[in-house]
Short mmCIF file of N, CA, C and O in Angstrom, two decimals:
data_model
loop_
_atom_site.label_atom_id
_atom_site.label_comp_id
_atom_site.label_asym_id
_atom_site.label_seq_id
_atom_site.Cartn_x
_atom_site.Cartn_y
_atom_site.Cartn_z
N UNK A 1 8.15 28.33 52.73
CA UNK A 1 9.03 27.36 53.36
C UNK A 1 8.29 26.06 53.57
O UNK A 1 8.84 25.04 53.37
N UNK A 2 7.03 26.20 53.97
CA UNK A 2 6.25 24.97 54.27
C UNK A 2 5.98 24.20 52.98
O UNK A 2 6.02 22.97 52.97
N UNK A 3 5.71 24.92 51.88
CA UNK A 3 5.45 24.28 50.60
C UNK A 3 6.73 23.52 50.14
O UNK A 3 6.64 22.42 49.60
N UNK A 4 7.88 24.10 50.35
CA UNK A 4 9.13 23.51 49.94
C UNK A 4 9.38 22.22 50.73
O UNK A 4 9.70 21.19 50.19
N UNK A 5 9.12 22.26 52.02
CA UNK A 5 9.31 21.07 52.88
C UNK A 5 8.30 19.93 52.50
O UNK A 5 8.67 18.78 52.44
N UNK A 6 7.08 20.36 52.22
CA UNK A 6 6.06 19.41 51.78
C UNK A 6 6.42 18.75 50.48
O UNK A 6 6.36 17.55 50.30
N UNK A 7 6.88 19.56 49.50
CA UNK A 7 7.23 19.01 48.18
C UNK A 7 8.47 18.15 48.33
O UNK A 7 8.61 17.10 47.69
N UNK A 8 9.42 18.53 49.22
CA UNK A 8 10.64 17.74 49.44
C UNK A 8 10.26 16.39 50.05
O UNK A 8 10.79 15.34 49.67
N UNK A 9 9.31 16.40 50.96
CA UNK A 9 8.80 15.17 51.60
C UNK A 9 8.14 14.24 50.61
O UNK A 9 8.34 13.02 50.62
N UNK A 10 7.32 14.81 49.71
CA UNK A 10 6.68 14.01 48.68
C UNK A 10 7.70 13.40 47.79
O UNK A 10 7.63 12.22 47.36
N UNK A 11 8.68 14.18 47.31
CA UNK A 11 9.70 13.69 46.43
C UNK A 11 10.48 12.56 47.12
O UNK A 11 10.83 11.55 46.50
N UNK A 12 10.79 12.73 48.37
CA UNK A 12 11.52 11.71 49.13
C UNK A 12 10.73 10.40 49.21
O UNK A 12 11.27 9.33 49.06
N UNK A 13 9.41 10.53 49.51
CA UNK A 13 8.55 9.36 49.59
C UNK A 13 8.50 8.61 48.24
O UNK A 13 8.54 7.36 48.16
N UNK A 14 8.32 9.34 47.17
CA UNK A 14 8.24 8.78 45.84
C UNK A 14 9.56 8.09 45.50
O UNK A 14 9.56 7.01 44.85
N UNK A 15 10.68 8.70 45.83
CA UNK A 15 11.96 8.06 45.52
C UNK A 15 12.16 6.79 46.30
O UNK A 15 12.67 5.82 45.75
N UNK A 16 11.66 6.67 47.53
CA UNK A 16 11.73 5.45 48.28
C UNK A 16 10.88 4.37 47.68
O UNK A 16 11.26 3.21 47.59
N UNK A 17 9.67 4.77 47.19
CA UNK A 17 8.80 3.77 46.58
C UNK A 17 9.44 3.26 45.27
O UNK A 17 9.34 2.01 45.01
N UNK A 18 9.98 4.10 44.49
CA UNK A 18 10.59 3.62 43.23
C UNK A 18 11.83 2.82 43.48
O UNK A 18 12.09 1.85 42.77
N UNK A 19 12.58 3.17 44.48
CA UNK A 19 13.77 2.38 44.85
C UNK A 19 13.33 1.00 45.34
O UNK A 19 13.98 0.00 45.00
N UNK A 20 12.28 0.92 46.14
CA UNK A 20 11.80 -0.37 46.64
C UNK A 20 11.36 -1.27 45.57
O UNK A 20 11.53 -2.50 45.60
N UNK A 21 10.80 -0.73 44.50
CA UNK A 21 10.31 -1.55 43.37
C UNK A 21 11.47 -2.15 42.63
O UNK A 21 11.38 -3.31 42.08
N UNK A 22 12.63 -1.52 42.56
CA UNK A 22 13.74 -1.95 41.74
C UNK A 22 14.81 -2.68 42.56
O UNK A 22 15.80 -3.12 42.03
N UNK A 23 14.62 -2.76 43.87
CA UNK A 23 15.58 -3.38 44.78
C UNK A 23 15.61 -4.88 44.54
O UNK A 23 14.58 -5.53 44.58
N UNK A 24 16.78 -5.46 44.24
CA UNK A 24 16.82 -6.90 43.99
C UNK A 24 16.45 -7.75 45.21
O UNK A 24 15.88 -8.80 45.06
N UNK A 25 16.74 -7.27 46.36
CA UNK A 25 16.45 -7.99 47.58
C UNK A 25 14.94 -8.11 47.73
O UNK A 25 14.38 -9.17 48.16
N UNK A 26 14.24 -7.01 47.47
CA UNK A 26 12.78 -6.98 47.56
C UNK A 26 12.18 -7.93 46.55
O UNK A 26 11.24 -8.70 46.81
N UNK A 27 12.72 -7.89 45.32
CA UNK A 27 12.23 -8.75 44.27
C UNK A 27 12.44 -10.26 44.66
O UNK A 27 11.55 -11.11 44.45
N UNK A 28 13.57 -10.54 45.27
CA UNK A 28 13.89 -11.94 45.66
C UNK A 28 12.92 -12.37 46.75
O UNK A 28 12.35 -13.49 46.72
N UNK A 29 12.64 -11.47 47.75
CA UNK A 29 11.72 -11.80 48.77
C UNK A 29 10.29 -12.00 48.22
O UNK A 29 9.56 -12.87 48.71
N UNK A 30 9.88 -11.16 47.27
CA UNK A 30 8.58 -11.30 46.67
C UNK A 30 8.48 -12.66 45.95
O UNK A 30 7.43 -13.35 46.06
N UNK A 31 9.52 -13.03 45.22
CA UNK A 31 9.55 -14.28 44.50
C UNK A 31 9.44 -15.49 45.48
O UNK A 31 8.67 -16.41 45.24
N UNK A 32 10.17 -15.42 46.58
CA UNK A 32 10.13 -16.48 47.56
C UNK A 32 8.74 -16.54 48.21
O UNK A 32 8.18 -17.65 48.44
N UNK A 33 8.15 -15.36 48.49
CA UNK A 33 6.77 -15.35 49.07
C UNK A 33 5.78 -15.99 48.11
O UNK A 33 4.88 -16.78 48.53
N UNK A 34 5.91 -15.69 46.77
CA UNK A 34 4.98 -16.28 45.81
C UNK A 34 5.15 -17.78 45.77
O UNK A 34 4.21 -18.56 45.67
N UNK A 35 6.41 -18.27 45.80
CA UNK A 35 6.65 -19.71 45.77
C UNK A 35 6.05 -20.42 47.00
O UNK A 35 5.44 -21.44 46.87
N UNK A 36 6.18 -19.78 48.12
CA UNK A 36 5.62 -20.38 49.38
C UNK A 36 4.10 -20.39 49.27
O UNK A 36 3.48 -21.38 49.74
N UNK A 37 3.51 -19.38 48.72
CA UNK A 37 2.04 -19.35 48.60
C UNK A 37 1.58 -20.49 47.64
O UNK A 37 0.63 -21.15 47.92
N UNK A 38 2.34 -20.67 46.55
CA UNK A 38 2.02 -21.72 45.63
C UNK A 38 2.14 -23.09 46.28
O UNK A 38 1.33 -23.98 46.04
N UNK A 39 3.23 -23.25 47.08
CA UNK A 39 3.40 -24.55 47.77
C UNK A 39 2.29 -24.79 48.75
O UNK A 39 1.77 -25.93 48.85
N UNK A 40 1.88 -23.77 49.49
CA UNK A 40 0.78 -23.98 50.41
C UNK A 40 -0.52 -24.30 49.71
O UNK A 40 -1.27 -25.17 50.18
N UNK A 41 -0.75 -23.62 48.54
CA UNK A 41 -1.97 -23.94 47.80
C UNK A 41 -1.96 -25.35 47.29
O UNK A 41 -2.96 -26.08 47.33
N UNK A 42 -0.81 -25.80 46.81
CA UNK A 42 -0.66 -27.16 46.31
C UNK A 42 -0.85 -28.15 47.44
O UNK A 42 -1.54 -29.19 47.26
N UNK A 43 -0.29 -27.93 48.59
CA UNK A 43 -0.45 -28.83 49.73
C UNK A 43 -1.92 -28.82 50.19
O UNK A 43 -2.44 -29.94 50.49
N UNK A 44 -2.57 -27.74 50.18
CA UNK A 44 -3.97 -27.73 50.54
C UNK A 44 -4.82 -28.49 49.55
O UNK A 44 -5.74 -29.23 49.94
N UNK A 45 -4.48 -28.37 48.28
CA UNK A 45 -5.20 -29.12 47.25
C UNK A 45 -5.00 -30.59 47.39
O UNK A 45 -5.97 -31.36 47.30
N UNK A 46 -3.78 -31.03 47.71
CA UNK A 46 -3.49 -32.42 47.86
C UNK A 46 -4.19 -32.96 49.15
O UNK A 46 -4.78 -34.07 49.14
N UNK A 47 -4.22 -32.17 50.20
CA UNK A 47 -4.92 -32.55 51.42
C UNK A 47 -6.37 -32.73 51.13
O UNK A 47 -7.03 -33.68 51.60
N UNK A 48 -6.96 -31.84 50.41
CA UNK A 48 -8.41 -31.92 50.07
C UNK A 48 -8.68 -33.20 49.22
O UNK A 48 -9.65 -33.89 49.47
N UNK A 49 -7.81 -33.44 48.28
CA UNK A 49 -7.94 -34.64 47.42
C UNK A 49 -7.83 -35.91 48.26
O UNK A 49 -8.63 -36.82 48.09
N UNK A 50 -6.87 -35.93 49.18
CA UNK A 50 -6.72 -37.10 50.05
C UNK A 50 -7.95 -37.30 50.92
O UNK A 50 -8.39 -38.42 51.10
N UNK A 51 -8.49 -36.24 51.46
CA UNK A 51 -9.72 -36.28 52.29
C UNK A 51 -10.84 -36.86 51.48
O UNK A 51 -11.61 -37.66 51.99
N UNK A 52 -11.00 -36.39 50.25
CA UNK A 52 -12.06 -36.87 49.44
C UNK A 52 -11.92 -38.36 49.11
O UNK A 52 -12.90 -39.12 49.13
N UNK A 53 -10.71 -38.77 48.85
CA UNK A 53 -10.45 -40.18 48.54
C UNK A 53 -10.71 -41.08 49.73
O UNK A 53 -11.27 -42.13 49.68
N UNK A 54 -10.29 -40.57 50.91
CA UNK A 54 -10.47 -41.35 52.18
C UNK A 54 -11.98 -41.44 52.45
O UNK A 54 -12.47 -42.53 52.89
N UNK A 55 -12.70 -40.37 52.25
CA UNK A 55 -14.16 -40.41 52.50
C UNK A 55 -14.87 -41.38 51.57
O UNK A 55 -15.85 -42.03 51.97
N UNK A 56 -14.39 -41.51 50.37
CA UNK A 56 -15.01 -42.42 49.37
C UNK A 56 -14.54 -43.84 49.60
O UNK A 56 -15.06 -44.80 49.00
N UNK A 57 -13.53 -44.06 50.43
CA UNK A 57 -13.05 -45.37 50.77
C UNK A 57 -12.06 -45.90 49.76
O UNK A 57 -11.80 -47.11 49.70
N UNK A 58 -11.50 -45.08 48.91
CA UNK A 58 -10.55 -45.50 47.91
C UNK A 58 -9.14 -45.50 48.52
O UNK A 58 -8.88 -44.80 49.47
N UNK A 59 -8.24 -46.27 47.88
CA UNK A 59 -6.86 -46.26 48.28
C UNK A 59 -6.20 -44.99 47.75
O UNK A 59 -6.36 -44.62 46.62
N UNK A 60 -5.39 -44.40 48.61
CA UNK A 60 -4.71 -43.18 48.24
C UNK A 60 -3.37 -43.55 47.55
O UNK A 60 -2.56 -44.23 48.12
N UNK A 61 -3.14 -43.08 46.28
CA UNK A 61 -1.88 -43.41 45.61
C UNK A 61 -0.74 -42.70 46.28
O UNK A 61 -0.87 -41.64 46.91
N UNK A 62 0.45 -43.29 46.16
CA UNK A 62 1.67 -42.73 46.82
C UNK A 62 2.00 -41.33 46.25
O UNK A 62 2.58 -40.54 46.93
N UNK A 63 1.66 -41.11 44.97
CA UNK A 63 2.01 -39.79 44.41
C UNK A 63 1.18 -38.66 45.05
O UNK A 63 1.62 -37.52 45.13
N UNK A 64 -0.01 -39.01 45.56
CA UNK A 64 -0.88 -37.99 46.20
C UNK A 64 -0.44 -37.84 47.66
O UNK A 64 -0.57 -36.77 48.26
N UNK A 65 0.06 -38.89 48.28
CA UNK A 65 0.45 -38.84 49.68
C UNK A 65 1.57 -37.90 49.93
O UNK A 65 1.81 -37.47 51.06
N UNK A 66 2.32 -37.55 48.87
CA UNK A 66 3.43 -36.64 49.07
C UNK A 66 4.71 -37.38 49.37
O UNK A 66 5.66 -36.78 49.80
N UNK A 67 4.73 -38.68 49.18
CA UNK A 67 5.93 -39.45 49.41
C UNK A 67 6.93 -39.18 48.31
O UNK A 67 6.63 -39.36 47.10
N UNK A 68 8.04 -38.68 48.72
CA UNK A 68 9.09 -38.38 47.74
C UNK A 68 10.00 -39.58 47.52
O UNK A 68 10.28 -40.26 48.53
N UNK A 69 10.47 -39.81 46.36
CA UNK A 69 11.37 -40.93 46.10
C UNK A 69 12.67 -40.69 46.88
O UNK A 69 13.13 -39.54 47.02
N UNK A 70 13.28 -41.77 47.33
CA UNK A 70 14.53 -41.64 48.10
C UNK A 70 15.66 -41.19 47.15
O UNK A 70 15.57 -41.28 45.97
N UNK A 71 16.73 -40.77 47.77
CA UNK A 71 17.90 -40.30 47.01
C UNK A 71 18.48 -41.42 46.20
O UNK A 71 18.92 -41.20 45.06
N UNK A 72 18.44 -42.64 46.75
CA UNK A 72 18.98 -43.81 46.00
C UNK A 72 18.16 -44.06 44.78
O UNK A 72 18.68 -44.31 43.68
N UNK A 73 16.84 -43.94 44.87
CA UNK A 73 15.93 -44.18 43.72
C UNK A 73 16.20 -43.13 42.68
O UNK A 73 16.26 -43.39 41.49
N UNK A 74 16.35 -41.88 43.10
CA UNK A 74 16.57 -40.81 42.17
C UNK A 74 17.95 -41.00 41.47
O UNK A 74 18.05 -40.78 40.28
N UNK A 75 18.99 -41.38 42.24
CA UNK A 75 20.27 -41.65 41.61
C UNK A 75 20.23 -42.81 40.67
O UNK A 75 20.83 -42.74 39.60
N UNK A 76 19.46 -43.85 41.03
CA UNK A 76 19.33 -45.01 40.09
C UNK A 76 18.65 -44.57 38.84
O UNK A 76 19.06 -45.00 37.74
N UNK A 77 17.60 -43.79 38.92
CA UNK A 77 16.90 -43.32 37.72
C UNK A 77 17.82 -42.44 36.84
O UNK A 77 17.84 -42.57 35.64
N UNK A 78 18.58 -41.58 37.50
CA UNK A 78 19.47 -40.74 36.75
C UNK A 78 20.60 -41.56 36.07
O UNK A 78 20.89 -41.29 34.91
N UNK A 79 21.10 -42.58 36.77
CA UNK A 79 22.14 -43.43 36.15
C UNK A 79 21.56 -44.20 35.01
O UNK A 79 22.23 -44.34 33.95
N UNK A 80 20.28 -44.67 35.16
CA UNK A 80 19.64 -45.39 34.04
C UNK A 80 19.45 -44.48 32.84
O UNK A 80 19.72 -44.87 31.70
N UNK A 81 19.03 -43.22 33.11
CA UNK A 81 18.88 -42.30 31.98
C UNK A 81 20.22 -42.00 31.31
O UNK A 81 20.24 -41.92 30.05
N UNK A 82 21.25 -41.79 32.07
CA UNK A 82 22.60 -41.57 31.47
C UNK A 82 23.04 -42.81 30.64
O UNK A 82 23.59 -42.63 29.58
N UNK A 83 22.73 -43.98 31.16
CA UNK A 83 23.13 -45.24 30.42
C UNK A 83 22.41 -45.28 29.10
O UNK A 83 22.98 -45.59 28.08
N UNK A 84 21.08 -45.06 29.13
CA UNK A 84 20.31 -45.04 27.87
C UNK A 84 20.81 -44.04 26.91
O UNK A 84 20.87 -44.31 25.68
N UNK A 85 21.15 -42.82 27.43
CA UNK A 85 21.62 -41.78 26.56
C UNK A 85 22.94 -42.20 25.94
O UNK A 85 23.19 -41.93 24.73
N UNK A 86 23.81 -42.77 26.70
CA UNK A 86 25.13 -43.23 26.21
C UNK A 86 24.94 -44.33 25.16
O UNK A 86 25.65 -44.36 24.11
N UNK A 87 24.03 -45.26 25.43
CA UNK A 87 23.73 -46.31 24.41
C UNK A 87 23.19 -45.75 23.13
O UNK A 87 23.66 -46.18 22.06
N UNK A 88 22.35 -44.78 23.20
CA UNK A 88 21.80 -44.15 22.02
C UNK A 88 22.89 -43.43 21.26
O UNK A 88 22.95 -43.52 19.98
N UNK A 89 23.79 -42.77 21.95
CA UNK A 89 24.91 -42.09 21.28
C UNK A 89 25.86 -43.08 20.60
O UNK A 89 26.24 -42.86 19.50
N UNK A 90 26.13 -44.17 21.30
CA UNK A 90 26.95 -45.21 20.71
C UNK A 90 26.33 -45.82 19.49
O UNK A 90 26.97 -46.09 18.47
N UNK A 91 25.00 -46.04 19.55
CA UNK A 91 24.27 -46.62 18.44
C UNK A 91 24.30 -45.66 17.24
O UNK A 91 24.50 -46.09 16.08
N UNK A 92 24.17 -44.38 17.48
CA UNK A 92 24.27 -43.41 16.42
C UNK A 92 25.62 -43.39 15.75
O UNK A 92 25.75 -43.34 14.53
N UNK A 93 26.66 -43.43 16.59
CA UNK A 93 28.00 -43.43 16.06
C UNK A 93 28.26 -44.71 15.27
O UNK A 93 28.87 -44.68 14.15
N UNK A 94 27.75 -45.84 15.77
CA UNK A 94 27.87 -47.12 15.06
C UNK A 94 27.16 -47.06 13.72
O UNK A 94 27.71 -47.48 12.70
N UNK A 95 25.93 -46.51 13.72
CA UNK A 95 25.15 -46.43 12.49
C UNK A 95 25.91 -45.50 11.49
O UNK A 95 25.86 -45.75 10.31
N UNK A 96 26.47 -44.41 11.98
CA UNK A 96 27.17 -43.47 11.12
C UNK A 96 28.37 -44.13 10.41
O UNK A 96 28.62 -43.81 9.29
N UNK A 97 29.01 -45.05 11.08
CA UNK A 97 30.20 -45.67 10.53
C UNK A 97 29.92 -46.88 9.64
O UNK A 97 30.78 -47.52 9.09
N UNK A 98 28.65 -47.25 9.55
CA UNK A 98 28.21 -48.44 8.71
C UNK A 98 28.31 -48.12 7.24
O UNK A 98 28.18 -46.98 6.80
N UNK A 99 28.49 -49.20 6.49
CA UNK A 99 28.46 -49.06 5.05
C UNK A 99 26.99 -48.97 4.61
O UNK A 99 26.08 -49.24 5.42
N UNK A 100 26.77 -48.66 3.34
CA UNK A 100 25.37 -48.55 2.87
C UNK A 100 24.60 -49.89 2.95
O UNK A 100 23.44 -49.89 3.32
N UNK A 101 25.31 -50.99 2.65
CA UNK A 101 24.59 -52.28 2.67
C UNK A 101 24.25 -52.62 4.12
O UNK A 101 23.19 -53.17 4.43
N UNK A 102 25.14 -52.28 5.10
CA UNK A 102 24.81 -52.57 6.48
C UNK A 102 23.62 -51.72 6.96
O UNK A 102 22.76 -52.19 7.70
N UNK A 103 23.64 -50.48 6.51
CA UNK A 103 22.50 -49.60 6.85
C UNK A 103 21.20 -50.15 6.28
O UNK A 103 20.14 -50.12 6.96
N UNK A 104 21.24 -50.66 5.07
CA UNK A 104 20.05 -51.25 4.49
C UNK A 104 19.63 -52.48 5.25
O UNK A 104 18.41 -52.70 5.47
N UNK A 105 20.53 -53.28 5.70
CA UNK A 105 20.22 -54.46 6.48
C UNK A 105 19.54 -54.08 7.78
O UNK A 105 18.52 -54.69 8.22
N UNK A 106 20.05 -53.01 8.43
CA UNK A 106 19.44 -52.57 9.64
C UNK A 106 18.02 -52.07 9.43
O UNK A 106 17.08 -52.37 10.17
N UNK A 107 17.81 -51.34 8.33
CA UNK A 107 16.47 -50.83 7.99
C UNK A 107 15.49 -52.00 7.70
O UNK A 107 14.34 -52.03 8.11
N UNK A 108 16.06 -53.01 7.02
CA UNK A 108 15.21 -54.19 6.68
C UNK A 108 14.80 -54.90 7.95
O UNK A 108 13.64 -55.32 8.07
N UNK A 109 15.74 -55.07 8.90
CA UNK A 109 15.40 -55.70 10.19
C UNK A 109 14.40 -54.90 10.92
O UNK A 109 13.46 -55.45 11.51
N UNK A 110 14.51 -53.57 10.90
CA UNK A 110 13.56 -52.70 11.58
C UNK A 110 12.18 -52.88 10.99
O UNK A 110 11.16 -53.02 11.68
N UNK A 111 12.09 -52.90 9.66
CA UNK A 111 10.82 -53.01 8.96
C UNK A 111 10.22 -54.42 9.23
O UNK A 111 9.00 -54.52 9.45
N UNK A 112 11.06 -55.49 9.17
CA UNK A 112 10.56 -56.82 9.45
C UNK A 112 9.94 -56.88 10.87
O UNK A 112 8.90 -57.48 11.09
N UNK A 113 10.64 -56.30 11.83
CA UNK A 113 10.18 -56.29 13.23
C UNK A 113 8.85 -55.57 13.30
O UNK A 113 7.89 -56.07 13.95
N UNK A 114 8.73 -54.46 12.65
CA UNK A 114 7.43 -53.72 12.66
C UNK A 114 6.32 -54.51 11.98
O UNK A 114 5.16 -54.54 12.47
N UNK A 115 6.65 -55.20 10.83
CA UNK A 115 5.63 -55.98 10.15
C UNK A 115 5.12 -57.11 11.04
O UNK A 115 3.96 -57.42 11.13
N UNK A 116 6.09 -57.80 11.74
CA UNK A 116 5.68 -58.86 12.61
C UNK A 116 4.86 -58.36 13.76
O UNK A 116 3.87 -59.05 14.14
N UNK A 117 5.14 -57.21 14.28
CA UNK A 117 4.33 -56.58 15.29
C UNK A 117 2.91 -56.32 14.80
O UNK A 117 1.93 -56.60 15.49
N UNK A 118 2.81 -55.78 13.61
CA UNK A 118 1.50 -55.46 13.01
C UNK A 118 0.75 -56.76 12.78
O UNK A 118 -0.45 -56.85 13.07
N UNK A 119 1.43 -57.79 12.27
CA UNK A 119 0.75 -59.09 12.06
C UNK A 119 0.24 -59.66 13.33
O UNK A 119 -0.87 -60.27 13.41
N UNK A 120 1.00 -59.57 14.39
CA UNK A 120 0.53 -60.00 15.71
C UNK A 120 -0.67 -59.28 16.16
O UNK A 120 -1.61 -59.87 16.71
N UNK A 121 -0.71 -57.98 15.93
CA UNK A 121 -1.90 -57.21 16.31
C UNK A 121 -3.07 -57.59 15.48
O UNK A 121 -4.21 -57.65 16.00
N UNK A 122 -2.89 -57.95 14.19
CA UNK A 122 -3.99 -58.36 13.34
C UNK A 122 -4.52 -59.71 13.83
O UNK A 122 -5.75 -59.90 13.88
N UNK A 123 -3.62 -60.61 14.20
CA UNK A 123 -4.10 -61.96 14.70
C UNK A 123 -4.87 -61.73 16.02
O UNK A 123 -5.88 -62.40 16.17
N UNK A 124 -4.42 -60.93 16.87
CA UNK A 124 -5.13 -60.65 18.12
C UNK A 124 -6.49 -60.06 17.81
O UNK A 124 -7.48 -60.43 18.42
N UNK A 125 -6.59 -59.17 16.83
CA UNK A 125 -7.83 -58.59 16.45
C UNK A 125 -8.80 -59.65 15.96
O UNK A 125 -9.98 -59.64 16.37
N UNK A 126 -8.29 -60.57 15.06
CA UNK A 126 -9.15 -61.59 14.56
C UNK A 126 -9.67 -62.54 15.66
O UNK A 126 -10.85 -62.90 15.69
N UNK A 127 -8.76 -62.87 16.59
CA UNK A 127 -9.23 -63.73 17.70
C UNK A 127 -10.28 -63.03 18.56
O UNK A 127 -11.28 -63.62 18.91
N UNK A 128 -10.05 -61.77 18.79
CA UNK A 128 -11.01 -61.00 19.59
C UNK A 128 -12.36 -60.88 18.87
O UNK A 128 -13.44 -61.05 19.44
N UNK A 129 -12.27 -60.66 17.57
CA UNK A 129 -13.47 -60.56 16.75
C UNK A 129 -14.26 -61.85 16.76
O UNK A 129 -15.49 -61.85 16.89
N UNK A 130 -13.58 -63.00 16.62
CA UNK A 130 -14.25 -64.33 16.67
C UNK A 130 -14.92 -64.50 18.02
O UNK A 130 -16.07 -64.96 18.10
N UNK A 131 -14.22 -64.17 19.07
CA UNK A 131 -14.84 -64.29 20.42
C UNK A 131 -16.08 -63.47 20.57
O UNK A 131 -17.10 -63.88 21.14
N UNK A 132 -16.02 -62.26 20.03
CA UNK A 132 -17.19 -61.38 20.10
C UNK A 132 -18.35 -61.93 19.31
O UNK A 132 -19.49 -61.88 19.72
N UNK A 133 -18.06 -62.50 18.15
CA UNK A 133 -19.15 -63.13 17.35
C UNK A 133 -19.79 -64.28 18.07
O UNK A 133 -20.99 -64.42 18.09
N UNK A 134 -18.96 -65.11 18.72
CA UNK A 134 -19.48 -66.22 19.50
C UNK A 134 -20.33 -65.74 20.64
O UNK A 134 -21.42 -66.32 20.89
N UNK A 135 -19.90 -64.70 21.33
CA UNK A 135 -20.65 -64.13 22.41
C UNK A 135 -21.95 -63.55 21.94
O UNK A 135 -22.96 -63.67 22.59
N UNK A 136 -21.95 -62.90 20.77
CA UNK A 136 -23.19 -62.34 20.21
C UNK A 136 -24.17 -63.47 19.86
O UNK A 136 -25.35 -63.34 20.14
N UNK A 137 -23.67 -64.57 19.32
CA UNK A 137 -24.60 -65.70 19.02
C UNK A 137 -25.15 -66.28 20.33
O UNK A 137 -26.33 -66.63 20.36
N UNK A 138 -24.33 -66.38 21.35
CA UNK A 138 -24.82 -66.88 22.61
C UNK A 138 -25.88 -65.96 23.24
O UNK A 138 -26.88 -66.38 23.71
N UNK A 139 -25.57 -64.62 23.08
CA UNK A 139 -26.50 -63.64 23.59
C UNK A 139 -27.88 -63.74 22.86
O UNK A 139 -28.92 -63.72 23.47
N UNK A 140 -27.79 -63.91 21.53
CA UNK A 140 -29.02 -64.05 20.73
C UNK A 140 -29.80 -65.29 21.17
O UNK A 140 -31.02 -65.27 21.27
N UNK A 141 -29.03 -66.40 21.40
CA UNK A 141 -29.71 -67.60 21.86
C UNK A 141 -30.35 -67.43 23.20
O UNK A 141 -31.50 -67.91 23.45
N UNK A 142 -29.75 -66.76 24.13
CA UNK A 142 -30.30 -66.50 25.43
C UNK A 142 -31.49 -65.60 25.31
O UNK A 142 -32.53 -65.82 25.96
N UNK A 143 -31.43 -64.57 24.44
CA UNK A 143 -32.58 -63.71 24.26
C UNK A 143 -33.79 -64.46 23.68
O UNK A 143 -34.93 -64.20 24.04
N UNK A 144 -33.49 -65.39 22.77
CA UNK A 144 -34.59 -66.18 22.15
C UNK A 144 -35.23 -67.07 23.19
O UNK A 144 -36.47 -67.27 23.23
N UNK A 145 -34.40 -67.66 24.11
CA UNK A 145 -34.96 -68.48 25.18
C UNK A 145 -35.80 -67.67 26.14
O UNK A 145 -36.80 -68.17 26.68
N UNK A 146 -35.40 -66.42 26.36
CA UNK A 146 -36.20 -65.59 27.30
C UNK A 146 -37.53 -65.19 26.71
O UNK A 146 -38.50 -64.94 27.43
N UNK A 147 -37.64 -65.12 25.36
CA UNK A 147 -38.90 -64.70 24.75
C UNK A 147 -39.81 -65.87 24.66
O UNK A 147 -40.77 -66.18 25.07
#
C-alpha cells in the first residue's frame, strides 16, 4: 500500500511539472519576466554609459539620455513616411502609364543628373588635390628653412 501511495505521489508531481511547462499563462509570465530583465539590463548599460560620459566631461546625447520622442513628433514622422510612400506609388503608376519615348526621356534626365553629380565630385577632387599640392610645397619650404 505504501509503495502504491508513493508511486501515485511521484506520478502526480510529474504530471504537475509537465502541466506547468505547457501552461500558456506560465509561458506568458516567463516571457514578461525575460522582457523586464532585458529592459533592466539595457537601462543599467545606459546608466553606466552616461556615467562614463559625464566623468569624461563629454556632452551626453539625447538618444542615450532615454528621452523619447513626443507623440506629435512620432505622428509627424509617420505622416511623412506615408506621404513619401504615396508619392513613390504615384510615381510608379505615372511611369507605368508613360510611352516608351517618355520613359527614355526620364532615363536620360536621370543619367544627366548623375553625370553632373559625378562631374561636380571630380571638380571638388581636383580643387582639393591642388590645395594639397600647394600645402605640400609650403611644407617643403618650411622644412628647408628649418634645416
